[in-house]
Short mmCIF file of C-alpha atoms in Angstrom, two decimals:
data_model
loop_
_atom_site.label_atom_id
_atom_site.label_comp_id
_atom_site.label_asym_id
_atom_site.label_seq_id
_atom_site.Cartn_x
_atom_site.Cartn_y
_atom_site.Cartn_z
CA MET A 221 0.22 0.11 -0.14
CA LEU A 222 2.84 2.62 0.90
CA HIS A 223 4.46 1.86 -2.31
CA HIS A 224 1.27 2.91 -4.53
CA LEU A 225 0.00 6.30 -2.14
CA HIS A 226 2.16 8.35 -4.63
CA ARG A 227 -0.91 7.22 -7.76
CA VAL A 228 -3.91 7.86 -5.45
CA GLU A 229 -6.17 10.35 -6.55
CA SER A 230 -8.98 9.01 -4.50
CA ILE A 231 -9.41 7.23 -1.22
CA ALA A 232 -12.13 6.36 1.56
CA ILE A 233 -11.33 5.08 4.54
CA TYR A 234 -13.16 3.22 6.99
CA ASP A 235 -12.81 2.50 10.97
CA PRO A 236 -9.68 2.25 10.99
CA THR A 237 -7.79 1.83 14.22
CA HIS A 238 -4.97 3.90 14.93
CA GLU A 239 -2.44 1.59 14.22
CA VAL A 240 -3.76 0.81 10.96
CA PHE A 241 -4.33 4.55 9.97
CA ALA A 242 -0.64 5.30 10.96
CA LYS A 243 1.35 2.19 9.31
CA TYR A 244 -0.74 3.12 6.13
CA PHE A 245 -2.03 6.81 5.70
CA THR A 246 0.45 9.08 7.10
CA SER A 247 2.93 9.43 4.35
CA ARG A 248 2.58 12.00 1.58
CA ALA A 249 -0.31 11.11 -1.45
CA PRO A 250 0.52 14.25 -3.44
CA LEU A 251 -1.81 13.56 -6.41
CA LEU A 252 -4.87 13.13 -3.67
CA LYS A 253 -7.78 15.06 -4.94
CA ARG A 254 -10.53 13.45 -2.66
CA MET A 255 -10.97 12.18 0.39
CA ALA A 256 -13.26 10.45 2.32
CA LEU A 257 -12.84 9.65 6.17
CA ARG A 258 -15.22 7.79 8.15
CA LYS A 259 -15.39 6.57 11.63
CA ARG A 260 -18.12 4.09 13.57
CA SER A 261 -17.05 5.49 17.07
CA GLU A 262 -15.41 9.39 17.23
CA ALA A 263 -14.19 7.54 20.54
CA GLU A 264 -12.17 5.11 19.26
CA LEU A 265 -9.00 7.46 17.39
CA HIS A 266 -8.70 9.28 20.19
CA ARG A 267 -4.67 10.01 19.54
CA LEU A 268 -4.10 12.90 17.27
CA ILE A 269 -3.12 11.62 13.59
CA ARG A 270 -2.42 13.81 10.45
CA PRO A 271 -3.54 11.81 7.43
CA PHE A 272 -0.99 11.78 4.25
CA SER A 273 1.33 13.93 6.50
CA GLY A 274 -0.44 16.70 6.35
CA SER A 275 -0.42 17.69 3.01
CA TRP A 276 -3.01 18.22 1.37
CA THR A 277 -2.88 21.00 -1.35
CA SER A 278 -3.74 18.77 -4.41
CA SER A 279 -6.70 17.92 -2.87
CA GLU A 280 -10.33 18.93 -3.84
CA GLU A 281 -12.71 17.29 -1.94
CA LEU A 282 -12.85 16.86 2.17
CA ARG A 283 -15.67 14.39 3.23
CA ILE A 284 -15.35 13.41 7.11
CA ARG A 285 -17.72 11.91 9.41
CA GLN A 286 -17.87 11.07 13.17
CA TRP A 287 -13.73 11.71 13.04
CA GLY A 288 -12.10 13.56 15.39
CA GLY A 289 -8.43 12.51 15.86
CA ILE A 290 -7.34 14.99 13.19
CA ASP A 291 -4.14 17.19 13.76
CA TRP A 292 -5.41 20.12 12.10
CA LYS A 293 -2.63 22.45 13.12
CA GLU A 294 0.23 21.87 10.20
CA VAL A 295 -2.18 20.45 7.63
CA GLN A 296 -1.63 22.55 4.35
CA PHE A 297 -4.65 23.03 1.93
CA GLY A 298 -6.08 25.55 -0.87
CA GLN A 299 -7.52 23.90 -3.54
CA LEU A 300 -10.67 22.56 -1.69
CA ARG A 301 -13.90 22.91 -3.52
CA VAL A 302 -15.74 20.39 -1.42
CA VAL A 303 -16.15 20.50 2.35
CA ASP A 304 -18.62 18.53 4.49
CA ILE A 305 -17.84 17.75 7.87
CA SER A 306 -20.61 15.62 10.00
CA PHE A 307 -21.08 14.84 13.71
CA CYS A 308 -18.05 15.61 15.06
CA GLY A 309 -17.86 16.51 18.73
CA SER A 310 -14.13 17.84 19.06
CA LEU A 311 -13.79 20.15 16.21
CA GLU A 312 -12.26 24.04 16.94
CA ILE A 313 -14.38 26.33 15.16
CA SER A 314 -11.16 27.49 14.15
CA VAL A 315 -10.62 24.81 12.06
CA ILE A 316 -13.30 25.51 9.94
CA PHE A 317 -12.47 29.53 9.93
CA ARG A 318 -9.06 28.31 8.46
CA LEU A 319 -10.82 25.83 5.58
CA ILE A 320 -12.94 28.91 4.68
CA GLN A 321 -10.41 31.44 4.76
CA GLU A 322 -7.98 29.13 2.87
CA ASN A 323 -9.97 27.90 0.37
CA GLN A 324 -12.18 30.50 -1.09
CA HIS A 325 -12.83 28.98 -4.04
CA LEU A 326 -15.31 26.16 -2.39
CA GLU A 327 -17.95 25.02 -4.25
CA ILE A 328 -19.91 22.91 -1.74
CA LEU A 329 -19.74 23.60 2.04
CA GLY A 330 -21.40 21.54 4.60
CA LEU A 331 -21.59 21.41 8.42
CA ARG A 332 -24.04 19.12 10.13
CA ASN A 333 -24.12 17.65 13.80
CA ILE A 334 -20.99 19.40 15.20
CA THR A 335 -20.32 20.40 18.52
CA PHE A 336 -17.76 22.87 18.52
CA THR A 337 -15.28 22.17 21.51
CA SER A 338 -14.56 25.81 22.03
CA SER A 339 -16.16 29.34 21.68
CA THR A 340 -12.65 31.05 22.23
CA SER A 341 -10.82 31.09 18.85
CA LEU A 342 -13.00 32.58 16.58
CA MET A 343 -12.40 34.49 13.63
CA GLN A 344 -10.13 36.92 14.12
CA SER A 345 -10.65 38.97 11.13
CA ASN A 346 -14.14 40.75 11.47
CA ILE A 347 -14.29 40.94 7.54
CA PRO A 348 -16.43 38.61 6.35
CA VAL A 349 -14.71 35.90 3.24
CA VAL A 350 -15.98 36.77 -0.18
CA LEU A 351 -17.24 32.70 -1.36
CA SER A 352 -18.12 33.65 -4.72
CA HIS A 353 -17.91 30.06 -6.06
CA LEU A 354 -20.22 28.50 -3.39
CA ASN A 355 -23.40 26.89 -4.77
CA ASP A 356 -24.28 24.81 -1.77
CA LEU A 357 -24.39 25.69 1.52
CA THR A 358 -25.22 23.42 4.62
CA LEU A 359 -25.73 24.47 8.18
CA SER A 360 -27.32 21.54 10.20
CA ARG A 361 -27.79 21.53 14.17
CA LEU A 362 -24.54 23.11 15.07
CA ALA A 363 -23.48 23.58 18.75
CA PHE A 364 -20.91 24.90 21.04
CA ALA A 365 -19.80 22.57 23.74
CA ASP A 366 -19.51 25.13 26.58
CA SER A 367 -22.76 26.46 26.07
CA SER A 368 -24.62 24.98 28.76
CA ASN A 369 -22.99 27.67 30.54
CA VAL A 370 -26.22 30.11 31.13
CA HIS A 371 -24.39 33.30 32.71
CA ASN A 372 -21.98 33.36 29.60
CA ARG A 373 -23.03 31.80 26.78
CA PRO A 374 -21.26 32.36 23.57
CA GLN A 375 -22.69 33.64 20.12
CA HIS A 376 -24.39 30.10 18.44
CA PRO A 377 -21.98 28.90 15.94
CA THR A 378 -24.63 29.00 13.26
CA LEU A 379 -24.89 32.92 13.39
CA VAL A 380 -20.82 33.32 13.66
CA ILE A 381 -20.49 31.54 10.36
CA LEU A 382 -23.36 33.24 8.58
CA ARG A 383 -21.66 36.78 9.77
CA HIS A 384 -18.11 35.79 8.55
CA ILE A 385 -19.20 34.76 5.08
CA ARG A 386 -20.49 35.79 1.77
CA PHE A 387 -22.13 33.82 -0.64
CA PRO A 388 -24.02 34.33 -4.28
CA SER A 389 -27.74 34.65 -3.83
CA CYS A 390 -27.81 31.73 -6.47
CA THR A 391 -26.56 29.66 -4.07
CA LYS A 392 -28.18 26.32 -2.93
CA PHE A 393 -29.22 26.83 0.97
CA THR A 394 -30.11 24.17 3.89
CA LEU A 395 -30.28 25.08 7.14
CA ARG A 396 -31.60 23.26 10.43
CA THR A 397 -31.43 24.86 13.82
CA SER A 398 -33.78 26.01 16.77
CA ILE A 399 -34.65 28.92 18.49
CA GLU A 400 -35.57 28.28 21.95
CA ARG A 401 -36.55 30.03 25.09
CA GLU A 402 -32.91 29.85 26.68
CA SER A 403 -31.16 29.66 22.77
CA THR A 404 -28.29 31.62 22.04
CA ILE A 405 -29.91 32.69 18.79
CA ASP A 406 -31.48 35.75 18.48
CA PRO A 407 -34.21 35.36 16.20
CA GLU A 408 -34.08 39.22 14.67
CA ASP A 409 -30.25 38.39 13.93
CA LEU A 410 -31.08 34.84 12.60
CA ARG A 411 -33.95 36.58 9.98
CA GLY A 412 -31.31 39.07 8.90
CA LEU A 413 -28.77 36.65 8.02
CA LEU A 414 -30.84 33.90 6.38
CA PRO A 415 -31.08 34.73 2.39
CA SER A 416 -34.68 34.66 1.25
CA PRO A 417 -35.89 32.39 -1.03
CA LEU A 418 -37.10 34.52 -3.21
CA ASP A 419 -33.32 35.98 -3.52
CA ILE A 420 -32.27 32.57 -4.66
CA LEU A 421 -35.39 32.63 -7.52
CA ALA A 422 -34.59 36.42 -8.30
CA HIS A 423 -31.19 35.02 -9.00
CA PRO A 424 -30.87 34.86 -13.13
CA SER A 425 -28.17 31.21 -12.67
CA SER A 426 -31.14 29.97 -9.97
CA ASN A 427 -33.35 29.14 -13.24
CA ASP A 428 -33.33 27.14 -16.47
CA LEU A 429 -35.90 29.88 -18.11
CA GLN A 430 -35.32 32.71 -20.77
CA THR A 431 -34.16 35.79 -19.40
CA SER A 432 -36.95 37.67 -20.96
CA GLN A 433 -39.26 34.89 -18.90
CA LYS A 434 -39.85 35.77 -14.80
CA PRO A 435 -38.30 32.94 -12.94
CA ARG A 436 -40.81 30.75 -11.48
CA GLY A 437 -40.88 28.89 -8.09
CA TYR A 438 -42.65 26.01 -5.81
CA LEU A 439 -42.46 26.70 -2.04
CA THR A 440 -43.77 25.32 0.74
CA ALA A 441 -44.01 26.38 4.36
CA ALA A 442 -45.25 23.62 7.32
CA PHE A 443 -45.82 25.22 10.58
CA SER A 444 -45.43 22.00 12.64
CA GLU A 445 -46.02 21.24 16.39
CA ASP A 446 -42.06 21.76 16.60
CA GLY A 447 -41.56 24.70 14.15
CA LEU A 448 -41.34 25.91 10.80
CA THR A 449 -39.95 23.97 7.58
CA LEU A 450 -39.67 26.34 4.48
CA THR A 451 -38.53 24.29 1.16
CA MET A 452 -38.65 25.96 -2.09
CA ALA A 453 -38.13 23.83 -5.93
CA GLN A 454 -37.67 25.18 -8.95
CA GLU A 455 -40.62 22.56 -10.51
CA PRO A 456 -43.32 20.53 -8.62
CA GLY A 457 -41.68 17.50 -7.06
CA GLY A 458 -38.05 18.91 -8.15
CA ASN A 459 -34.81 18.83 -6.32
CA PHE A 460 -35.17 21.84 -3.32
CA THR A 461 -32.83 25.18 -4.14
CA TYR A 462 -33.66 26.09 -0.51
CA GLU A 463 -34.70 24.38 2.96
CA VAL A 464 -35.01 25.82 6.40
CA LYS A 465 -35.98 24.33 9.31
CA LEU A 466 -36.29 25.99 12.42
CA ASP A 467 -36.76 23.54 15.61
CA ARG A 468 -38.76 24.40 18.49
CA THR A 469 -39.25 27.72 17.41
CA PRO A 470 -42.39 29.80 18.68
CA ARG A 471 -44.77 30.30 16.02
CA SER A 472 -45.19 34.22 16.36
CA ILE A 473 -41.40 34.29 15.53
CA SER A 474 -42.07 31.76 12.66
CA ARG A 475 -44.71 33.64 11.24
CA ARG A 476 -42.58 36.94 11.37
CA TRP A 477 -39.85 35.37 9.47
CA LEU A 478 -41.91 33.98 6.76
CA LYS A 479 -43.57 36.92 6.19
CA SER A 480 -40.65 38.76 6.29
CA ALA A 481 -39.04 36.23 3.76
CA LEU A 482 -42.00 36.61 1.36
CA GLU A 483 -41.40 40.58 1.00
CA ASP A 484 -42.48 41.23 -2.96
CA ARG A 485 -39.30 40.60 -5.30
CA PRO A 486 -39.46 42.81 -8.82
CA GLY A 487 -39.76 40.05 -11.57
CA VAL A 488 -40.42 37.06 -9.03
CA THR A 489 -43.43 34.63 -9.63
CA LEU A 490 -43.75 31.96 -7.27
CA GLN A 491 -46.14 29.46 -9.63
CA GLY A 492 -47.54 27.78 -6.17
CA PHE A 493 -47.50 28.20 -2.41
CA LYS A 494 -48.48 25.82 -0.26
CA LEU A 495 -48.99 26.56 3.04
CA HIS A 496 -49.91 23.79 5.49
CA VAL A 497 -50.29 24.13 9.15
CA TYR A 498 -50.79 21.48 12.01
CA ILE A 499 -53.12 23.02 14.56
CA TYR A 500 -53.22 21.60 18.08
CA GLU A 501 -54.44 24.62 20.25
CA TYR A 502 -57.79 26.59 18.43
CA SER A 503 -54.90 29.64 18.79
CA GLN A 504 -52.92 28.22 16.04
CA MET A 505 -55.84 29.60 13.26
CA ASP A 506 -53.66 32.87 13.68
CA ASP A 507 -51.08 31.21 11.18
CA LEU A 508 -53.68 30.94 8.82
CA VAL A 509 -55.03 34.73 9.23
CA ALA A 510 -51.66 35.51 9.20
CA PHE A 511 -51.03 35.37 5.57
CA GLN A 512 -54.67 35.34 4.26
CA ALA A 513 -53.58 38.60 2.28
CA SER A 514 -51.15 36.84 0.33
CA GLU A 515 -51.62 36.62 -3.05
CA ALA A 516 -48.71 34.18 -3.48
CA VAL A 517 -50.61 31.01 -1.38
CA THR A 518 -52.12 28.85 -4.36
CA LEU A 519 -52.75 25.88 -1.65
CA LEU A 520 -53.87 25.50 1.91
CA SER A 521 -53.48 22.10 3.96
CA VAL A 522 -54.79 21.72 7.66
CA GLU A 523 -53.70 19.10 9.82
CA ILE A 524 -55.77 18.64 12.86
CA GLY A 525 -54.14 17.40 16.03
CA ASP A 526 -56.10 15.34 18.61
CA GLY A 527 -58.76 17.10 21.15
CA GLY A 528 -61.97 17.70 19.74
CA LEU A 529 -60.68 20.96 17.68
CA GLY A 530 -61.84 19.44 13.94
CA GLU A 531 -65.35 21.26 14.11
CA GLY A 532 -64.32 24.09 14.93
CA VAL A 533 -60.83 24.49 12.86
CA VAL A 534 -63.01 24.07 9.79
CA ARG A 535 -66.22 25.68 10.20
CA ARG A 536 -63.44 28.72 10.99
CA LEU A 537 -60.87 27.63 8.11
CA LEU A 538 -64.48 27.85 5.72
CA GLN A 539 -65.47 31.39 7.50
CA ILE A 540 -62.10 32.62 6.92
CA LEU A 541 -62.55 31.66 2.89
CA ALA A 542 -66.03 33.21 2.84
CA THR A 543 -64.79 36.81 4.33
CA PRO A 544 -64.03 39.58 1.91
CA TYR A 545 -61.56 42.10 3.39
CA THR A 546 -59.81 45.58 1.95
CA SER A 547 -56.29 44.62 0.81
CA ALA A 548 -53.61 47.19 0.91
CA SER A 549 -54.52 48.72 -2.33
CA GLY A 550 -57.86 49.52 -1.37
CA ILE A 551 -59.21 46.60 -3.36
CA THR A 552 -61.99 44.53 -2.02
CA VAL A 553 -61.05 40.57 -2.08
CA MET A 554 -61.14 37.67 -0.59
CA ALA A 555 -58.63 36.10 1.64
CA PHE A 556 -56.17 34.50 0.01
CA PRO A 557 -56.97 35.56 -3.17
CA ARG A 558 -54.97 33.56 -5.53
CA LEU A 559 -56.14 30.01 -3.49
CA LEU A 560 -56.79 27.21 -6.41
CA GLY A 561 -57.35 24.00 -3.18
CA MET A 562 -57.33 23.14 0.16
CA GLU A 563 -57.44 20.19 1.96
CA VAL A 564 -57.68 19.30 5.45
CA ASP A 565 -56.28 15.99 7.54
CA GLY A 566 -58.27 15.07 11.03
CA TRP A 567 -61.60 16.25 9.83
CA GLU A 568 -63.94 16.72 7.17
CA PHE A 569 -65.99 19.67 5.31
CA ARG A 570 -69.66 18.97 5.45
CA GLY A 571 -71.46 19.80 2.03
CA GLU A 572 -73.79 22.51 2.93
CA ALA A 573 -70.74 23.96 4.91
CA VAL A 574 -68.70 24.02 1.43
CA LEU A 575 -71.48 25.18 -0.86
CA GLU A 576 -72.44 28.09 1.43
CA MET A 577 -68.73 28.93 1.49
CA ILE A 578 -68.16 28.49 -2.52
CA LYS A 579 -71.35 30.55 -2.57
CA SER A 580 -70.35 33.46 -0.81
CA ARG A 581 -66.27 33.61 -2.14
CA PHE A 582 -67.43 33.83 -6.32
CA GLY A 583 -70.88 35.10 -5.67
CA THR A 584 -70.19 38.42 -3.01
CA PRO A 585 -71.50 41.78 -4.84
CA GLY A 586 -68.83 44.06 -5.22
CA VAL A 587 -65.82 41.62 -4.15
CA GLU A 588 -63.04 40.91 -6.97
CA ALA A 589 -62.76 37.09 -7.40
CA HIS A 590 -62.12 34.84 -10.47
CA ARG A 591 -64.55 32.26 -10.70
CA PRO A 592 -63.30 28.90 -12.01
CA GLU A 593 -65.23 26.61 -14.53
CA PHE A 594 -66.21 24.39 -12.30
CA ILE A 595 -65.50 22.59 -8.52
CA THR A 596 -63.36 19.71 -7.63
CA VAL A 597 -64.13 17.71 -4.30
CA ASN A 598 -62.64 14.97 -3.13
CA SER A 599 -64.80 12.94 -1.05
CA GLY A 600 -64.74 8.84 -0.15
CA HIS A 601 -61.23 8.47 -2.19
CA ARG A 602 -62.76 9.82 -5.36
CA HIS A 603 -62.68 13.41 -7.08
CA ARG A 604 -66.22 14.61 -8.41
CA GLU A 605 -66.08 17.68 -10.36
CA PHE A 606 -69.29 20.21 -10.00
CA TRP A 607 -70.22 22.87 -12.54
CA TRP A 608 -72.21 25.82 -11.39
CA ASP A 609 -75.49 24.72 -12.61
CA SER A 610 -74.98 21.91 -10.53
CA LEU A 611 -73.18 23.24 -7.58
CA ASP A 612 -76.23 21.77 -4.75
CA GLU A 613 -75.35 18.62 -6.20
CA ILE A 614 -72.22 18.89 -3.49
CA CYS A 615 -75.02 18.85 -0.27
CA GLU A 616 -75.52 15.29 -0.92
CA LEU A 617 -71.62 14.39 -0.23
CA GLY A 618 -71.42 12.84 3.29
CA GLY A 619 -68.00 14.33 3.93
CA SER A 620 -65.01 16.01 2.02
CA THR A 621 -61.10 16.24 2.52
CA ALA A 622 -59.77 18.59 -0.55
CA ILE A 623 -61.63 20.80 -2.31
CA HIS A 624 -59.97 22.76 -5.61
CA PHE A 625 -61.28 25.85 -7.22
CA GLY A 626 -60.94 24.06 -11.12
CA ALA A 627 -59.29 20.92 -12.38
CA ILE A 628 -57.57 18.92 -9.70
CA ASP A 629 -54.40 19.12 -11.94
CA SER A 630 -54.32 23.14 -11.87
CA TRP A 631 -52.06 23.39 -9.14
CA PRO A 632 -49.21 21.65 -7.85
CA SER A 633 -50.02 18.27 -5.56
CA SER A 634 -46.78 16.77 -5.27
CA SER A 635 -44.14 17.80 -3.23
CA PRO A 636 -40.22 19.04 -3.55
CA ARG A 637 -37.62 16.43 -2.75
CA PRO A 638 -33.92 17.07 -1.29
CA GLY A 639 -31.47 17.32 -3.63
CA SER A 640 -29.55 14.32 -4.71
CA PRO A 641 -25.77 14.15 -4.47
CA GLU A 642 -23.81 15.05 -7.74
CA SER A 643 -22.09 11.65 -7.97
CA VAL A 644 -22.26 8.52 -6.32
CA TRP A 645 -18.41 9.13 -4.20
CA PRO A 646 -18.00 8.67 -1.57
CA PRO A 647 -19.56 5.55 -1.54
CA PHE A 648 -21.25 6.10 2.08
CA ASP A 649 -23.98 8.84 2.71
CA ASP A 650 -23.54 11.86 3.45
CA GLU A 651 -26.59 12.55 5.36
CA GLY A 652 -25.69 11.00 8.51
CA SER A 653 -28.21 8.05 8.77
CA SER A 654 -26.45 4.89 9.92
CA VAL A 655 -24.63 2.36 7.28
CA THR A 656 -27.10 -0.79 6.06
CA GLY A 657 -25.97 -3.40 8.03
CA GLU A 658 -23.56 -3.94 11.24
CA ASP A 659 -21.99 -6.58 9.59
CA ASP A 660 -20.72 -4.29 7.20
CA TRP A 661 -17.98 -2.90 9.79
CA ASN A 662 -17.07 -6.56 11.01
CA LEU A 663 -14.40 -6.73 8.92
CA ASP A 664 -10.59 -6.78 9.83
CA PRO A 665 -8.75 -3.26 9.62
CA GLU A 666 -6.48 -4.47 7.78
CA ALA A 667 -8.29 -6.65 5.12
CA GLU A 668 -10.93 -3.70 5.06
CA LEU A 669 -7.86 -1.42 3.67
CA HIS A 670 -7.07 -4.14 1.44
CA GLY A 671 -10.54 -4.25 -0.08
CA VAL A 672 -10.68 -0.63 -0.33
CA TRP A 673 -7.42 -0.66 -2.05
CA GLU A 674 -8.37 -3.11 -4.85
CA GLU A 675 -10.79 -1.03 -5.78
CA GLU A 676 -8.48 2.19 -6.30
CA GLU A 677 -6.05 0.46 -8.02
CA GLY A 678 -8.24 -0.42 -10.81
CA SER A 679 -9.26 2.82 -11.58
CA LEU A 680 -6.28 4.06 -11.37
CA SER A 681 -4.46 2.11 -13.45
CA SER A 682 -5.92 2.82 -16.61
CA ALA A 683 -5.11 6.45 -16.23
CA GLU A 684 -1.40 5.62 -14.79
CA THR A 685 0.81 7.54 -16.55
CA ASP A 686 4.40 6.84 -13.89
CA ASP A 687 5.01 3.80 -13.08
CA SER A 688 8.09 4.83 -11.12
#
């Protein structure tokens, strides 16, 4: 193995002992461009070690999972395009700042489930680093180990990192954090540092449409028991270009942040905006009322928790949709003026109440409303269309769970999905899920390394130019 390190360009190392790693992987590898390091348990490699003699000057891709024993002090790099670090509990945040400062051509930066050992070694310079090539940024569940001291809490690492970098508005953005009563995150600070999904959508390089056309996007905002999740894709069912999860966040803060994120942007059109609200207290109907003036909302989804709230929530929802109000421009309209459909989980709409809402929403004199050609109702797992001359037949329905103002396919019903990795390398997952099959790890360390090497040797032999 040692005799071939000078030829290796890509390597993935799984769960070696300290002795095996020191024997095989501490010599220089001058052609190494991609490395993935993964441990089953961070505690098992407790002694510091410097992979490949700390000379990573040719490396372009670095992926580390659950590996805290790296001696970073004399590691040399400067060509990294991809940095993905996850599940580390003994990492100084100064290492991240150094990675950012010395690799300003980064294209992908992913930091997930990291507890930084200390908050004292923060970035010295107050001048943000401009990452002009960054197109994918993930910050998920970051914390400081010393944040339990309620009298002297450090700033939250998410805020610290966001304050010290600048990146293009076309960057795919993923964030997960929490704002609790004792959190070190100031909600207003966080709102000011997060990019708006519409900023990303408005950037010319964030969509494939002609420049003469308006960029389009499909947004989903879900108020759950735990907080707010906001996702955006550029087509129904497409990959996320924006995903923010605010766990354990007061709903008043979530509502305020979402309304700020949806401020009008010139030339930006949301083709679909699904607002999903989980209601386990009646007061949470405020989540709906707060957005009734939004012309972006095209689909309402209400999930009702246990506790006998169903009848009252559904009655209030239909009342909101049938009540006119005066918009900021002085026009009298119905709530959610561009609404194409609504669905409910945990209760049913009654036919008579639905009919009354429809007649009020589209038949109130002096109220501006676009009347659809027909109404589609989902009842008993089947869709029925009702034209205006047969609208009274809705009363015959025993109950319904979804109502659409027009054809059922006139609004995007499919949900976006997280983006896929750009390649199959490295061979282990980078989202944090456990490997399939505990037996995969029950290998002799040297035999396992030999297996990895045989695969690498086969892939390198066809590209070999120097046999010395």
